[in-house]
mmCIF file of C-alpha atoms and ligand atoms in Angstrom:
data_model
loop_
_atom_site.group_PDB
_atom_site.id
_atom_site.type_symbol
_atom_site.label_atom_id
_atom_site.label_comp_id
_atom_site.label_asym_id
_atom_site.label_seq_id
_atom_site.Cartn_x
_atom_site.Cartn_y
_atom_site.Cartn_z
ATOM 1 C CA UNK G 28 -1.652 -13.679 15.893
ATOM 2 C CA UNK G 29 -1.717 -17.279 14.042
ATOM 3 C CA UNK G 30 -3.911 -17.927 11.276
ATOM 4 C CA UNK G 31 -6.306 -20.002 13.221
ATOM 5 C CA UNK G 32 -7.074 -16.922 15.240
ATOM 6 C CA UNK G 33 -7.527 -14.876 11.914
ATOM 7 C CA UNK G 34 -10.284 -17.481 10.828
ATOM 8 C CA UNK G 35 -11.930 -17.353 14.143
ATOM 9 C CA UNK G 36 -12.671 -13.431 14.030
ATOM 10 C CA UNK G 37 -15.964 -12.111 13.273
ATOM 11 C CA UNK G 38 -16.177 -9.895 10.177
ATOM 12 C CA UNK G 39 -16.347 -6.815 12.604
ATOM 13 C CA UNK G 40 -13.006 -7.869 14.326
ATOM 14 C CA UNK G 41 -11.439 -8.836 10.874
ATOM 15 C CA UNK G 42 -12.251 -5.440 9.380
ATOM 16 C CA UNK G 43 -10.874 -3.656 12.464
ATOM 17 C CA UNK G 44 -7.812 -5.663 12.409
ATOM 18 C CA UNK G 45 -6.929 -5.772 8.804
ATOM 19 C CA UNK G 46 -9.065 -2.942 7.532
ATOM 20 C CA UNK G 47 -5.881 -0.534 6.594
ATOM 21 C CA UNK G 48 -3.641 -3.307 5.124
ATOM 22 C CA UNK G 49 -4.729 -1.612 1.728
ATOM 23 C CA UNK G 50 -4.424 2.139 2.798
ATOM 24 C CA UNK G 51 -7.607 3.612 3.607
ATOM 25 C CA UNK G 52 -9.450 0.763 1.499
ATOM 26 C CA UNK G 53 -11.190 -1.522 4.094
ATOM 27 C CA UNK G 54 -13.734 -2.416 1.581
ATOM 28 C CA UNK G 55 -10.973 -4.921 0.165
ATOM 29 C CA UNK G 56 -10.708 -7.263 3.403
ATOM 30 C CA UNK G 57 -14.314 -6.614 4.131
ATOM 31 C CA UNK G 58 -15.018 -8.477 0.836
ATOM 32 C CA UNK G 59 -12.450 -11.405 1.435
ATOM 33 C CA UNK G 60 -13.704 -12.271 4.895
ATOM 34 C CA UNK G 61 -16.185 -14.838 3.490
ATOM 35 C CA UNK G 62 -13.195 -16.922 2.106
ATOM 36 C CA UNK G 63 -12.250 -17.963 5.506
ATOM 37 C CA UNK G 64 -10.761 -20.353 6.600
ATOM 38 C CA UNK G 65 -7.515 -19.063 5.029
ATOM 39 C CA UNK G 66 -4.976 -21.922 4.905
ATOM 40 C CA UNK G 67 -2.131 -19.599 5.861
ATOM 41 C CA UNK G 68 -0.766 -15.861 5.660
ATOM 42 C CA UNK G 69 0.185 -16.824 1.828
ATOM 43 C CA UNK G 70 -3.615 -17.662 1.168
ATOM 44 C CA UNK G 71 -4.865 -14.529 2.946
ATOM 45 C CA UNK G 72 -2.494 -12.459 0.564
ATOM 46 C CA UNK G 73 -3.461 -14.263 -2.572
ATOM 47 C CA UNK G 74 -7.132 -13.507 -1.840
ATOM 48 C CA UNK G 75 -6.544 -9.733 -1.441
ATOM 49 C CA UNK G 76 -4.499 -9.753 -4.351
ATOM 50 C CA UNK G 77 -7.284 -11.671 -6.498
ATOM 51 C CA UNK G 78 -9.793 -9.294 -5.223
ATOM 52 C CA UNK G 79 -7.674 -6.258 -6.387
ATOM 53 C CA UNK G 80 -6.950 -7.974 -9.591
ATOM 54 C CA UNK G 81 -10.815 -8.612 -10.109
ATOM 55 C CA UNK G 82 -11.533 -4.817 -9.876
ATOM 56 C CA UNK G 83 -12.017 -2.753 -13.377
ATOM 57 C CA UNK G 84 -9.362 -0.232 -14.056
ATOM 58 C CA UNK G 85 -11.521 2.503 -12.420
ATOM 59 C CA UNK G 86 -11.624 0.490 -9.316
ATOM 60 C CA UNK G 87 -7.785 -0.204 -9.439
ATOM 61 C CA UNK G 88 -7.282 3.684 -9.798
ATOM 62 C CA UNK G 89 -9.444 4.344 -6.804
ATOM 63 C CA UNK G 90 -7.488 2.382 -4.625
ATOM 64 C CA UNK G 91 -4.288 4.129 -5.735
ATOM 65 C CA UNK G 92 -6.099 7.461 -5.127
ATOM 66 C CA UNK G 93 -6.751 6.372 -1.375
ATOM 67 C CA UNK G 94 -2.918 6.542 -0.928
ATOM 68 C CA UNK G 95 -1.133 9.684 0.682
ATOM 69 C CA UNK G 96 1.760 11.463 -1.186
ATOM 70 C CA UNK G 97 5.162 10.627 0.090
ATOM 71 C CA UNK G 98 6.460 13.546 1.974
ATOM 72 C CA UNK G 99 3.174 15.187 1.179
ATOM 73 C CA UNK G 100 0.323 17.091 2.713
ATOM 74 C CA UNK G 101 -0.636 14.452 5.139
ATOM 75 C CA UNK G 102 2.872 14.077 6.335
ATOM 76 C CA UNK G 103 3.225 17.691 6.823
ATOM 77 C CA UNK G 104 -0.181 17.918 8.773
ATOM 78 C CA UNK G 105 0.379 14.864 10.994
ATOM 79 C CA UNK G 106 -2.560 13.288 9.413
ATOM 80 C CA UNK G 107 -1.111 10.179 8.062
ATOM 81 C CA UNK G 108 -2.644 6.621 9.152
ATOM 82 C CA UNK G 109 -0.307 4.893 11.752
ATOM 83 C CA UNK G 110 0.940 2.477 9.068
ATOM 84 C CA UNK G 111 1.861 5.127 6.433
ATOM 85 C CA UNK G 112 3.501 7.586 9.231
ATOM 86 C CA UNK G 113 5.991 4.595 10.151
ATOM 87 C CA UNK G 114 6.375 3.492 6.549
ATOM 88 C CA UNK G 115 7.223 7.062 5.353
ATOM 89 C CA UNK G 116 9.492 7.892 8.241
ATOM 90 C CA UNK G 117 11.370 4.608 8.022
ATOM 91 C CA UNK G 118 12.209 5.683 4.427
ATOM 92 C CA UNK G 119 13.364 9.281 5.380
ATOM 93 C CA UNK G 120 10.291 11.141 4.127
ATOM 94 C CA UNK G 121 9.964 13.039 7.478
ATOM 95 C CA UNK G 122 13.528 14.145 7.494
ATOM 96 C CA UNK G 123 13.938 15.832 3.893
ATOM 97 C CA UNK G 124 15.701 18.866 3.632
ATOM 98 C CA UNK G 125 13.895 21.924 1.944
ATOM 99 C CA UNK G 126 15.265 21.138 -1.421
ATOM 100 C CA UNK G 127 14.397 17.568 -1.273
ATOM 101 C CA UNK G 128 10.787 18.569 -0.040
ATOM 102 C CA UNK G 129 10.416 20.844 -2.941
ATOM 103 C CA UNK G 130 11.673 18.233 -5.501
ATOM 104 C CA UNK G 131 9.414 15.552 -4.030
ATOM 105 C CA UNK G 132 6.445 18.014 -4.241
ATOM 106 C CA UNK G 133 7.078 18.993 -7.847
ATOM 107 C CA UNK G 134 7.626 15.527 -8.980
ATOM 108 C CA UNK G 135 4.514 14.151 -7.079
ATOM 109 C CA UNK G 136 2.663 17.107 -8.615
ATOM 110 C CA UNK G 137 3.588 16.359 -12.196
ATOM 111 C CA UNK G 138 3.249 12.491 -11.765
ATOM 112 C CA UNK G 139 -0.360 13.129 -10.446
ATOM 113 C CA UNK G 140 -1.178 15.601 -13.290
ATOM 114 C CA UNK G 141 0.196 13.084 -15.821
ATOM 115 C CA UNK G 142 -1.672 9.784 -14.368
ATOM 116 C CA UNK G 143 -4.633 10.906 -12.108
ATOM 117 C CA UNK G 144 -3.509 8.912 -9.075
ATOM 118 C CA UNK G 145 -0.338 9.472 -6.549
ATOM 119 C CA UNK G 146 2.908 7.904 -7.164
ATOM 120 C CA UNK G 147 3.057 4.898 -4.878
ATOM 121 C CA UNK G 148 6.039 2.918 -3.701
ATOM 122 C CA UNK G 149 6.658 0.382 -1.123
ATOM 123 C CA UNK G 150 8.380 2.762 1.172
ATOM 124 C CA UNK G 151 9.841 0.127 3.482
ATOM 125 C CA UNK G 152 11.632 -1.720 0.686
ATOM 126 C CA UNK G 153 13.188 1.553 -0.441
ATOM 127 C CA UNK G 154 15.246 4.530 0.778
ATOM 128 C CA UNK G 155 15.159 8.288 -0.012
ATOM 129 C CA UNK G 156 17.381 8.024 -3.067
ATOM 130 C CA UNK G 157 15.445 4.992 -4.367
ATOM 131 C CA UNK G 158 12.149 6.530 -4.162
ATOM 132 C CA UNK G 159 13.307 9.746 -6.013
ATOM 133 C CA UNK G 160 14.644 7.698 -8.713
ATOM 134 C CA UNK G 161 12.059 5.710 -9.243
ATOM 135 C CA UNK G 162 9.572 8.550 -9.362
ATOM 136 C CA UNK G 163 11.512 9.899 -11.880
ATOM 137 C CA UNK G 164 11.870 6.929 -13.877
ATOM 138 C CA UNK G 165 8.213 5.818 -13.603
ATOM 139 C CA UNK G 166 6.958 9.281 -14.724
ATOM 140 C CA UNK G 167 7.970 8.187 -18.181
ATOM 141 C CA UNK G 168 5.604 5.060 -18.303
ATOM 142 C CA UNK G 169 2.355 4.525 -20.146
ATOM 143 C CA UNK G 170 -0.930 4.969 -18.129
ATOM 144 C CA UNK G 171 -1.463 1.140 -18.208
ATOM 145 C CA UNK G 172 2.010 0.159 -17.306
ATOM 146 C CA UNK G 173 2.232 2.691 -14.246
ATOM 147 C CA UNK G 174 -1.351 1.655 -12.967
ATOM 148 C CA UNK G 175 -0.033 -2.032 -12.921
ATOM 149 C CA UNK G 176 3.345 -1.010 -11.533
ATOM 150 C CA UNK G 177 1.387 1.024 -8.720
ATOM 151 C CA UNK G 178 -0.795 -1.950 -8.079
ATOM 152 C CA UNK G 179 2.019 -3.880 -7.407
ATOM 153 C CA UNK G 180 3.689 -1.605 -4.989
ATOM 154 C CA UNK G 181 0.106 -1.618 -3.011
ATOM 155 C CA UNK G 182 0.288 -5.533 -2.699
ATOM 156 C CA UNK G 183 3.932 -4.995 -1.426
ATOM 157 C CA UNK G 184 2.678 -2.643 1.338
ATOM 158 C CA UNK G 185 -0.110 -4.908 2.045
ATOM 159 C CA UNK G 186 1.862 -7.936 2.451
ATOM 160 C CA UNK G 187 4.262 -6.241 4.873
ATOM 161 C CA UNK G 188 1.331 -4.747 6.948
ATOM 162 C CA UNK G 189 -0.080 -8.313 6.937
ATOM 163 C CA UNK G 190 3.097 -9.678 8.489
ATOM 164 C CA UNK G 191 2.943 -7.101 11.437
ATOM 165 C CA UNK G 192 -0.259 -8.844 12.458
ATOM 166 C CA UNK G 193 -0.166 -12.569 11.134
ATOM 167 C CA UNK G 194 2.694 -14.708 11.968
ATOM 168 C CA UNK G 195 4.423 -15.900 8.889
ATOM 169 C CA UNK G 196 3.401 -19.563 7.996
ATOM 170 C CA UNK G 197 6.723 -21.072 9.100
ATOM 171 C CA UNK G 198 6.219 -19.834 12.709
ATOM 172 C CA UNK G 199 2.884 -21.705 12.606
ATOM 173 C CA UNK G 200 4.818 -24.988 11.728
ATOM 174 C CA UNK G 201 7.343 -24.734 14.665
HETATM 175 N N1 2AL E 9 2.550 7.271 -1.945
HETATM 176 C C1 2AL E 9 3.069 6.353 -1.368
HETATM 177 O O1 2AL E 9 3.770 5.694 -1.800
HETATM 178 N N2 2AL E 9 2.691 6.265 0.040
HETATM 179 C C2 2AL E 9 3.164 5.094 1.023
HETATM 180 N N3 2AL E 9 4.014 4.200 0.520
HETATM 181 C C3 2AL E 9 4.159 3.462 1.526
HETATM 182 O O2 2AL E 9 4.956 2.456 1.874
HETATM 183 N N4 2AL E 9 3.505 3.979 2.814
HETATM 184 C C4 2AL E 9 2.880 5.026 2.326
HETATM 185 O O3 2AL E 9 2.243 5.956 2.875
#
């Protein structure tokens, strides 16, 4: 849809359409609906980013805790959201061998024990090797640095999900 269609949505339709651009956190888009009309896709992205940044650290960590592990319980059970399923599969998380699955589980468990939220990376911008490398490298970060890094990844995931629904700005001008 184009940005004028986005701006014409009722808040119910807006939340129905965009409610999962931040994984399992529809409150975020419900909160920015009153900022319409959005000038373009970038404006919509900026409003979401500003809302996230305005949250206290506990709120940011709450967003992080709404994300499923990569190659974790939800993937195994088939209970991932449609978006997460597609993203994780595309990054090879659904086709790990037993050794890789065990390694992901062990690293994810250690990461969650250390930080109190799951390891988050924009799967669509990475492959299996990059994800494992990042999970290892980022596990050494401070709480503050890692929370900020994870929020940046949430925004990348959000922006890609938005592009699946809203035509990028340039197409509106053609
Ligand atoms: N823990 C995660 O990073 N999860 C995810 N990243 C994505 O890009 N999709 C997910 O489900």
